[in-house]
mmCIF file of N, CA, C and O in Angstrom:
data_model
loop_
_atom_site.group_PDB
_atom_site.id
_atom_site.type_symbol
_atom_site.label_atom_id
_atom_site.label_comp_id
_atom_site.label_asym_id
_atom_site.label_seq_id
_atom_site.Cartn_x
_atom_site.Cartn_y
_atom_site.Cartn_z
ATOM 1 N N MET A 1 196.797 41.730 33.554
ATOM 2 C CA MET A 1 195.641 40.734 33.092
ATOM 3 C C MET A 1 196.211 39.452 34.123
ATOM 4 O O MET A 1 194.719 38.987 34.747
ATOM 5 N N ASP A 2 197.545 38.926 33.743
ATOM 6 C CA ASP A 2 197.578 38.033 35.250
ATOM 7 C C ASP A 2 197.566 38.138 36.868
ATOM 8 O O ASP A 2 196.516 37.686 37.063
ATOM 9 N N SER A 3 196.969 39.293 37.093
ATOM 10 C CA SER A 3 196.690 40.186 38.415
ATOM 11 C C SER A 3 195.319 40.130 38.515
ATOM 12 O O SER A 3 194.827 39.633 39.646
ATOM 13 N N SER A 4 194.768 40.234 37.709
ATOM 14 C CA SER A 4 192.964 40.112 37.504
ATOM 15 C C SER A 4 193.195 39.171 37.458
ATOM 16 O O SER A 4 191.472 38.420 38.732
ATOM 17 N N ASN A 5 193.645 37.830 37.232
ATOM 18 C CA ASN A 5 193.126 36.324 37.258
ATOM 19 C C ASN A 5 193.457 35.971 38.532
ATOM 20 O O ASN A 5 192.954 35.247 39.417
ATOM 21 N N HIS A 6 194.709 36.243 39.198
ATOM 22 C CA HIS A 6 194.900 36.300 40.253
ATOM 23 C C HIS A 6 193.963 36.718 41.516
ATOM 24 O O HIS A 6 193.593 36.031 42.446
ATOM 25 N N LYS A 7 193.457 37.782 41.107
ATOM 26 C CA LYS A 7 192.419 38.304 42.255
ATOM 27 C C LYS A 7 191.264 37.221 42.026
ATOM 28 O O LYS A 7 190.735 37.646 43.613
ATOM 29 N N ASN A 8 190.431 37.330 41.468
ATOM 30 C CA ASN A 8 189.668 36.539 41.217
ATOM 31 C C ASN A 8 189.364 34.843 42.201
ATOM 32 O O ASN A 8 188.350 34.545 42.603
ATOM 33 N N PRO A 9 190.400 34.199 42.157
ATOM 34 C CA PRO A 9 190.378 32.699 42.901
ATOM 35 C C PRO A 9 190.394 33.363 44.293
ATOM 36 O O PRO A 9 189.783 32.280 45.075
ATOM 37 N N SER A 10 191.133 34.223 44.601
ATOM 38 C CA SER A 10 191.202 33.958 46.529
ATOM 39 C C SER A 10 190.291 35.006 46.500
ATOM 40 O O SER A 10 189.983 34.393 48.273
ATOM 41 N N PRO A 11 189.205 35.929 46.613
ATOM 42 C CA PRO A 11 187.987 36.311 47.342
ATOM 43 C C PRO A 11 186.796 34.579 47.220
ATOM 44 O O PRO A 11 186.073 34.156 48.324
ATOM 45 N N GLU A 12 187.299 33.618 46.175
ATOM 46 C CA GLU A 12 186.305 32.805 46.083
ATOM 47 C C GLU A 12 186.409 31.617 47.369
ATOM 48 O O GLU A 12 185.911 30.504 48.000
ATOM 49 N N LEU A 13 188.343 31.245 47.319
ATOM 50 C CA LEU A 13 188.688 30.642 47.966
ATOM 51 C C LEU A 13 188.429 31.071 49.945
ATOM 52 O O LEU A 13 187.873 30.232 50.301
ATOM 53 N N ASP A 14 188.150 32.374 49.944
ATOM 54 C CA ASP A 14 187.926 32.674 51.142
ATOM 55 C C ASP A 14 186.172 32.584 50.959
ATOM 56 O O ASP A 14 185.961 31.841 52.409
ATOM 57 N N ILE A 15 185.461 32.800 50.368
ATOM 58 C CA ILE A 15 184.015 31.960 50.747
ATOM 59 C C ILE A 15 183.757 31.141 50.603
ATOM 60 O O ILE A 15 182.969 30.410 51.393
ATOM 61 N N TYR A 16 184.405 30.246 50.163
ATOM 62 C CA TYR A 16 184.828 28.537 50.003
ATOM 63 C C TYR A 16 184.619 28.362 51.522
ATOM 64 O O TYR A 16 184.425 27.642 51.886
ATOM 65 N N TRP A 17 185.981 28.744 52.348
ATOM 66 C CA TRP A 17 185.799 28.307 53.358
ATOM 67 C C TRP A 17 184.960 29.217 54.379
ATOM 68 O O TRP A 17 184.634 28.469 55.511
ATOM 69 N N GLY A 18 185.096 29.735 54.116
ATOM 70 C CA GLY A 18 183.475 30.502 55.288
ATOM 71 C C GLY A 18 182.557 29.740 55.256
ATOM 72 O O GLY A 18 182.446 29.817 56.214
ATOM 73 N N LYS A 19 182.193 29.415 53.926
ATOM 74 C CA LYS A 19 181.008 29.233 53.934
ATOM 75 C C LYS A 19 180.863 27.327 54.684
ATOM 76 O O LYS A 19 180.136 26.763 55.530
ATOM 77 N N HIS A 20 182.578 26.874 54.487
ATOM 78 C CA HIS A 20 182.509 25.349 55.261
ATOM 79 C C HIS A 20 182.768 26.477 56.827
ATOM 80 O O HIS A 20 182.125 25.525 58.031
ATOM 81 N N GLU A 21 183.098 26.898 57.409
ATOM 82 C CA GLU A 21 183.485 27.134 58.499
ATOM 83 C C GLU A 21 182.256 27.346 59.572
ATOM 84 O O GLU A 21 181.707 27.063 60.395
ATOM 85 N N ILE A 22 180.931 28.378 58.216
ATOM 86 C CA ILE A 22 179.879 28.809 59.096
ATOM 87 C C ILE A 22 179.436 26.887 59.284
ATOM 88 O O ILE A 22 178.558 27.133 60.321
ATOM 89 N N ILE A 23 179.092 26.159 58.293
ATOM 90 C CA ILE A 23 178.227 24.955 58.128
ATOM 91 C C ILE A 23 178.772 23.772 59.482
ATOM 92 O O ILE A 23 177.680 23.316 60.528
ATOM 93 N N ILE A 24 180.127 24.051 60.055
ATOM 94 C CA ILE A 24 180.868 23.384 60.508
ATOM 95 C C ILE A 24 180.510 24.012 62.416
ATOM 96 O O ILE A 24 179.962 23.198 63.001
ATOM 97 N N SER A 25 180.591 25.358 62.286
ATOM 98 C CA SER A 25 180.029 26.127 63.174
ATOM 99 C C SER A 25 178.586 26.346 63.908
ATOM 100 O O SER A 25 178.210 26.065 64.938
ATOM 101 N N GLN A 26 177.915 25.684 62.887
ATOM 102 C CA GLN A 26 176.360 25.505 63.044
ATOM 103 C C GLN A 26 175.789 23.909 63.668
ATOM 104 O O GLN A 26 175.526 23.603 64.817
ATOM 105 N N ARG A 27 176.976 23.169 62.934
ATOM 106 C CA ARG A 27 176.771 21.559 63.556
ATOM 107 C C ARG A 27 177.286 21.214 64.956
ATOM 108 O O ARG A 27 176.373 20.934 65.837
ATOM 109 N N TYR A 28 178.706 21.733 65.509
ATOM 110 C CA TYR A 28 178.985 22.121 66.713
ATOM 111 C C TYR A 28 177.928 22.834 67.435
ATOM 112 O O TYR A 28 177.895 22.535 68.940
ATOM 113 N N GLU A 29 177.394 23.862 67.422
ATOM 114 C CA GLU A 29 176.819 24.794 68.014
ATOM 115 C C GLU A 29 175.136 23.957 68.106
ATOM 116 O O GLU A 29 174.968 24.210 69.705
ATOM 117 N N PHE A 30 174.511 23.177 67.194
ATOM 118 C CA PHE A 30 173.851 22.596 67.622
ATOM 119 C C PHE A 30 174.212 21.442 68.620
ATOM 120 O O PHE A 30 172.962 21.559 69.774
ATOM 121 N N PHE A 31 175.334 20.594 68.725
ATOM 122 C CA PHE A 31 175.198 19.588 69.465
ATOM 123 C C PHE A 31 175.563 20.266 70.997
ATOM 124 O O PHE A 31 175.419 19.797 71.783
ATOM 125 N N TYR A 32 175.759 21.526 70.851
ATOM 126 C CA TYR A 32 176.350 22.264 72.037
ATOM 127 C C TYR A 32 175.537 22.461 72.629
ATOM 128 O O TYR A 32 175.322 22.367 74.205
ATOM 129 N N THR A 33 173.805 23.212 72.346
ATOM 130 C CA THR A 33 173.138 23.561 72.535
ATOM 131 C C THR A 33 172.302 22.633 72.984
ATOM 132 O O THR A 33 171.618 21.820 74.223
ATOM 133 N N LEU A 34 172.579 20.864 72.618
ATOM 134 C CA LEU A 34 171.781 20.286 72.738
ATOM 135 C C LEU A 34 172.067 19.416 73.732
ATOM 136 O O LEU A 34 171.087 19.164 74.930
ATOM 137 N N ASN A 35 173.425 19.135 74.241
ATOM 138 C CA ASN A 35 173.901 19.136 75.576
ATOM 139 C C ASN A 35 174.092 20.163 76.471
ATOM 140 O O ASN A 35 172.972 19.932 77.780
ATOM 141 N N ASP A 36 173.307 21.464 76.182
ATOM 142 C CA ASP A 36 172.846 22.570 77.307
ATOM 143 C C ASP A 36 171.328 21.904 77.929
ATOM 144 O O ASP A 36 171.712 22.001 79.239
ATOM 145 N N ILE A 37 170.570 21.447 77.340
ATOM 146 C CA ILE A 37 169.586 21.516 77.718
ATOM 147 C C ILE A 37 169.177 20.274 78.332
ATOM 148 O O ILE A 37 168.673 20.122 79.162
ATOM 149 N N PHE A 38 170.307 18.753 78.047
ATOM 150 C CA PHE A 38 170.061 17.758 78.820
ATOM 151 C C PHE A 38 170.724 17.845 79.880
ATOM 152 O O PHE A 38 170.665 17.363 81.284
ATOM 153 N N ILE A 39 171.505 18.892 79.969
ATOM 154 C CA ILE A 39 172.200 19.149 81.045
ATOM 155 C C ILE A 39 171.048 19.698 82.022
ATOM 156 O O ILE A 39 170.868 19.626 83.511
ATOM 157 N N ALA A 40 170.398 20.884 81.466
ATOM 158 C CA ALA A 40 169.513 21.437 82.464
ATOM 159 C C ALA A 40 168.053 20.264 83.158
ATOM 160 O O ALA A 40 167.412 20.614 83.965
ATOM 161 N N LEU A 41 167.811 19.378 82.229
ATOM 162 C CA LEU A 41 166.515 18.415 82.392
ATOM 163 C C LEU A 41 167.253 17.670 83.414
ATOM 164 O O LEU A 41 166.532 17.452 84.262
ATOM 165 N N TRP A 42 168.500 17.447 83.208
ATOM 166 C CA TRP A 42 169.030 16.291 84.462
ATOM 167 C C TRP A 42 168.836 16.903 86.004
ATOM 168 O O TRP A 42 169.191 16.136 86.764
ATOM 169 N N PHE A 43 168.908 17.934 86.188
ATOM 170 C CA PHE A 43 169.374 18.618 87.094
ATOM 171 C C PHE A 43 168.333 19.256 87.646
ATOM 172 O O PHE A 43 167.622 19.039 88.647
ATOM 173 N N ILE A 44 167.366 19.576 86.795
ATOM 174 C CA ILE A 44 165.759 19.632 86.959
ATOM 175 C C ILE A 44 165.114 18.766 88.104
ATOM 176 O O ILE A 44 164.229 18.975 89.038
ATOM 177 N N ILE A 45 165.199 17.570 86.734
ATOM 178 C CA ILE A 45 164.699 15.982 87.510
ATOM 179 C C ILE A 45 165.012 15.588 88.584
ATOM 180 O O ILE A 45 164.513 15.075 89.657
ATOM 181 N N GLY A 46 166.570 16.046 89.185
ATOM 182 C CA GLY A 46 167.132 15.631 90.013
ATOM 183 C C GLY A 46 167.520 16.569 91.086
ATOM 184 O O GLY A 46 166.572 15.663 92.077
ATOM 185 N N SER A 47 167.035 17.844 91.257
ATOM 186 C CA SER A 47 166.452 18.704 92.147
ATOM 187 C C SER A 47 165.312 18.204 92.890
ATOM 188 O O SER A 47 164.856 18.063 93.638
ATOM 189 N N ILE A 48 164.144 17.585 91.400
ATOM 190 C CA ILE A 48 162.619 17.206 91.687
ATOM 191 C C ILE A 48 162.740 15.997 92.831
ATOM 192 O O ILE A 48 162.140 16.006 93.972
ATOM 193 N N LEU A 49 163.440 15.174 92.110
ATOM 194 C CA LEU A 49 163.665 14.048 92.999
ATOM 195 C C LEU A 49 163.744 13.617 94.489
ATOM 196 O O LEU A 49 164.241 12.911 95.086
ATOM 197 N N PHE A 50 164.657 15.081 94.814
ATOM 198 C CA PHE A 50 165.750 15.171 95.887
ATOM 199 C C PHE A 50 164.456 15.825 97.349
ATOM 200 O O PHE A 50 164.572 15.644 98.354
ATOM 201 N N PHE A 51 162.800 15.786 96.613
ATOM 202 C CA PHE A 51 162.791 16.488 97.490
ATOM 203 C C PHE A 51 161.717 14.669 98.362
ATOM 204 O O PHE A 51 161.216 14.693 98.843
ATOM 205 N N SER A 52 161.681 13.843 97.804
ATOM 206 C CA SER A 52 161.196 12.518 98.215
ATOM 207 C C SER A 52 162.644 11.956 99.203
ATOM 208 O O SER A 52 163.693 11.643 97.772
ATOM 209 N N GLU A 53 162.686 11.187 99.703
ATOM 210 C CA GLU A 53 163.371 10.180 100.371
ATOM 211 C C GLU A 53 163.965 9.040 99.230
ATOM 212 O O GLU A 53 164.592 8.749 99.601
ATOM 213 N N SER A 54 162.515 8.455 98.996
ATOM 214 C CA SER A 54 163.076 7.298 98.579
ATOM 215 C C SER A 54 163.833 7.622 96.677
ATOM 216 O O SER A 54 163.785 6.508 95.947
ATOM 217 N N THR A 55 163.636 8.578 96.607
ATOM 218 C CA THR A 55 164.013 9.047 95.299
ATOM 219 C C THR A 55 165.567 10.014 95.198
ATOM 220 O O THR A 55 165.771 10.100 93.673
ATOM 221 N N VAL A 56 166.135 9.578 96.429
ATOM 222 C CA VAL A 56 167.418 10.747 96.424
ATOM 223 C C VAL A 56 168.590 9.790 95.400
ATOM 224 O O VAL A 56 169.353 10.675 94.704
ATOM 225 N N THR A 57 168.254 8.641 96.350
ATOM 226 C CA THR A 57 169.573 8.142 94.993
ATOM 227 C C THR A 57 169.180 8.584 93.530
ATOM 228 O O THR A 57 170.549 8.641 92.537
ATOM 229 N N ILE A 58 168.234 8.889 92.966
ATOM 230 C CA ILE A 58 168.415 8.369 91.612
ATOM 231 C C ILE A 58 168.855 9.913 91.012
ATOM 232 O O ILE A 58 168.969 10.190 90.191
ATOM 233 N N GLY A 59 168.204 10.862 92.006
ATOM 234 C CA GLY A 59 168.607 12.269 91.657
ATOM 235 C C GLY A 59 170.039 12.474 91.834
ATOM 236 O O GLY A 59 170.493 13.306 91.208
ATOM 237 N N THR A 60 170.926 11.948 92.643
ATOM 238 C CA THR A 60 172.095 12.089 92.907
ATOM 239 C C THR A 60 172.900 11.771 91.506
ATOM 240 O O THR A 60 173.366 12.286 90.922
ATOM 241 N N TRP A 61 172.428 10.406 91.087
ATOM 242 C CA TRP A 61 173.244 10.118 89.787
ATOM 243 C C TRP A 61 172.126 10.804 88.864
ATOM 244 O O TRP A 61 173.521 11.105 87.466
ATOM 245 N N LEU A 62 171.532 11.934 88.434
ATOM 246 C CA LEU A 62 171.430 12.729 87.501
ATOM 247 C C LEU A 62 172.145 13.463 87.900
ATOM 248 O O LEU A 62 172.418 14.226 86.832
ATOM 249 N N PHE A 63 172.578 14.535 88.467
ATOM 250 C CA PHE A 63 173.003 14.943 89.151
ATOM 251 C C PHE A 63 174.854 14.869 88.703
ATOM 252 O O PHE A 63 175.716 15.982 88.097
ATOM 253 N N LEU A 64 175.105 13.550 89.166
ATOM 254 C CA LEU A 64 176.234 13.326 88.234
ATOM 255 C C LEU A 64 176.737 12.943 86.494
ATOM 256 O O LEU A 64 177.111 13.600 85.950
ATOM 257 N N ILE A 65 175.367 12.851 86.092
ATOM 258 C CA ILE A 65 175.029 12.429 84.981
ATOM 259 C C ILE A 65 175.193 13.948 84.290
ATOM 260 O O ILE A 65 176.149 13.978 83.254
ATOM 261 N N GLY A 66 174.258 14.935 84.630
ATOM 262 C CA GLY A 66 174.656 15.995 85.281
ATOM 263 C C GLY A 66 176.081 17.235 84.755
ATOM 264 O O GLY A 66 176.578 18.092 83.861
ATOM 265 N N SER A 67 176.691 16.382 85.895
ATOM 266 C CA SER A 67 178.257 16.785 86.269
ATOM 267 C C SER A 67 179.093 16.486 85.045
ATOM 268 O O SER A 67 180.000 17.950 84.511
ATOM 269 N N ILE A 68 179.016 15.364 84.744
ATOM 270 C CA ILE A 68 180.130 14.890 83.512
ATOM 271 C C ILE A 68 179.749 15.760 81.621
ATOM 272 O O ILE A 68 180.232 15.744 81.185
ATOM 273 N N GLN A 69 177.811 15.944 81.766
ATOM 274 C CA GLN A 69 178.107 16.429 80.650
ATOM 275 C C GLN A 69 178.839 17.951 80.927
ATOM 276 O O GLN A 69 178.761 18.531 79.841
ATOM 277 N N LEU A 70 178.670 18.375 81.883
ATOM 278 C CA LEU A 70 179.187 20.189 82.100
ATOM 279 C C LEU A 70 180.477 19.783 81.533
ATOM 280 O O LEU A 70 181.084 20.835 80.859
ATOM 281 N N LEU A 71 181.274 18.085 81.336
ATOM 282 C CA LEU A 71 182.648 18.650 81.268
ATOM 283 C C LEU A 71 182.852 17.957 79.443
ATOM 284 O O LEU A 71 183.711 18.689 78.974
ATOM 285 N N ILE A 72 181.631 17.637 79.227
ATOM 286 C CA ILE A 72 181.853 17.814 77.984
ATOM 287 C C ILE A 72 181.254 18.849 76.897
ATOM 288 O O ILE A 72 181.631 18.651 75.599
ATOM 289 N N ARG A 73 180.715 20.119 77.409
ATOM 290 C CA ARG A 73 180.373 21.176 76.791
ATOM 291 C C ARG A 73 181.685 22.156 76.154
ATOM 292 O O ARG A 73 182.607 22.174 75.091
ATOM 293 N N PRO A 74 183.201 21.642 77.105
ATOM 294 C CA PRO A 74 184.571 22.016 76.429
ATOM 295 C C PRO A 74 184.958 21.244 75.948
ATOM 296 O O PRO A 74 185.664 21.222 74.588
ATOM 297 N N ILE A 75 184.049 20.123 75.596
ATOM 298 C CA ILE A 75 185.427 18.989 74.822
ATOM 299 C C ILE A 75 184.644 19.055 73.293
ATOM 300 O O ILE A 75 185.125 18.992 72.612
ATOM 301 N N ILE A 76 183.425 19.450 73.151
ATOM 302 C CA ILE A 76 182.888 19.740 72.537
ATOM 303 C C ILE A 76 183.333 20.739 71.618
ATOM 304 O O ILE A 76 184.013 21.012 69.996
ATOM 305 N N ARG A 77 183.872 22.300 72.138
ATOM 306 C CA ARG A 77 183.856 23.338 71.625
ATOM 307 C C ARG A 77 185.623 22.712 71.180
ATOM 308 O O ARG A 77 186.637 23.479 70.282
ATOM 309 N N ILE A 78 186.869 21.776 71.804
ATOM 310 C CA ILE A 78 188.003 21.527 71.153
ATOM 311 C C ILE A 78 187.574 21.258 70.315
ATOM 312 O O ILE A 78 188.719 21.266 68.890
ATOM 313 N N ILE A 79 186.983 19.889 70.238
ATOM 314 C CA ILE A 79 187.243 19.043 68.899
ATOM 315 C C ILE A 79 186.055 20.129 67.738
ATOM 316 O O ILE A 79 187.091 19.459 66.444
ATOM 317 N N ARG A 80 185.757 21.162 67.940
ATOM 318 C CA ARG A 80 185.252 22.080 66.752
ATOM 319 C C ARG A 80 186.594 23.238 66.412
ATOM 320 O O ARG A 80 186.763 22.609 65.050
ATOM 321 N N ASN A 81 186.880 23.706 67.754
ATOM 322 C CA ASN A 81 188.974 23.767 67.168
ATOM 323 C C ASN A 81 189.526 23.374 66.033
ATOM 324 O O ASN A 81 189.893 23.601 65.097
ATOM 325 N N ILE A 82 189.396 21.665 66.948
ATOM 326 C CA ILE A 82 190.268 20.621 65.833
ATOM 327 C C ILE A 82 190.249 21.151 64.327
ATOM 328 O O ILE A 82 190.459 20.825 63.302
ATOM 329 N N HIS A 83 188.731 20.714 64.653
ATOM 330 C CA HIS A 83 187.991 20.241 62.828
ATOM 331 C C HIS A 83 188.021 21.605 61.926
ATOM 332 O O HIS A 83 189.101 21.485 60.536
ATOM 333 N N LEU A 84 188.643 23.208 63.131
ATOM 334 C CA LEU A 84 188.444 23.894 61.619
ATOM 335 C C LEU A 84 189.680 24.260 61.461
ATOM 336 O O LEU A 84 190.339 24.605 60.615
ATOM 337 N N LYS A 85 190.395 24.051 62.248
ATOM 338 C CA LYS A 85 191.866 23.949 61.826
ATOM 339 C C LYS A 85 192.309 22.793 61.405
ATOM 340 O O LYS A 85 193.873 23.288 60.217
ATOM 341 N N ARG A 86 191.977 21.935 61.016
ATOM 342 C CA ARG A 86 192.362 20.888 60.169
ATOM 343 C C ARG A 86 192.472 21.202 58.549
ATOM 344 O O ARG A 86 192.689 20.752 57.347
ATOM 345 N N LEU A 87 190.310 22.261 58.660
ATOM 346 C CA LEU A 87 191.105 22.548 57.254
ATOM 347 C C LEU A 87 191.811 23.829 56.525
ATOM 348 O O LEU A 87 191.824 23.419 55.581
#
């Protein structure tokens, strides 16, 4: 009887943590995808701005912003992994 009681909490605990892990992963995946969309926009707009001499400076700034956001991608994953390990 003790072994049956002992078996029931374990699957619930695994499911419980599994749900949290899925929810956390989905939240971070959203931010990761949103960041990727902005990276693409900055590089597309920056590329278009390079066609005119008068907008090259703005285009360069957008390339810099996109490059910084490329650095944010692994930071989001590191934060997600730390968050999951704390659970």
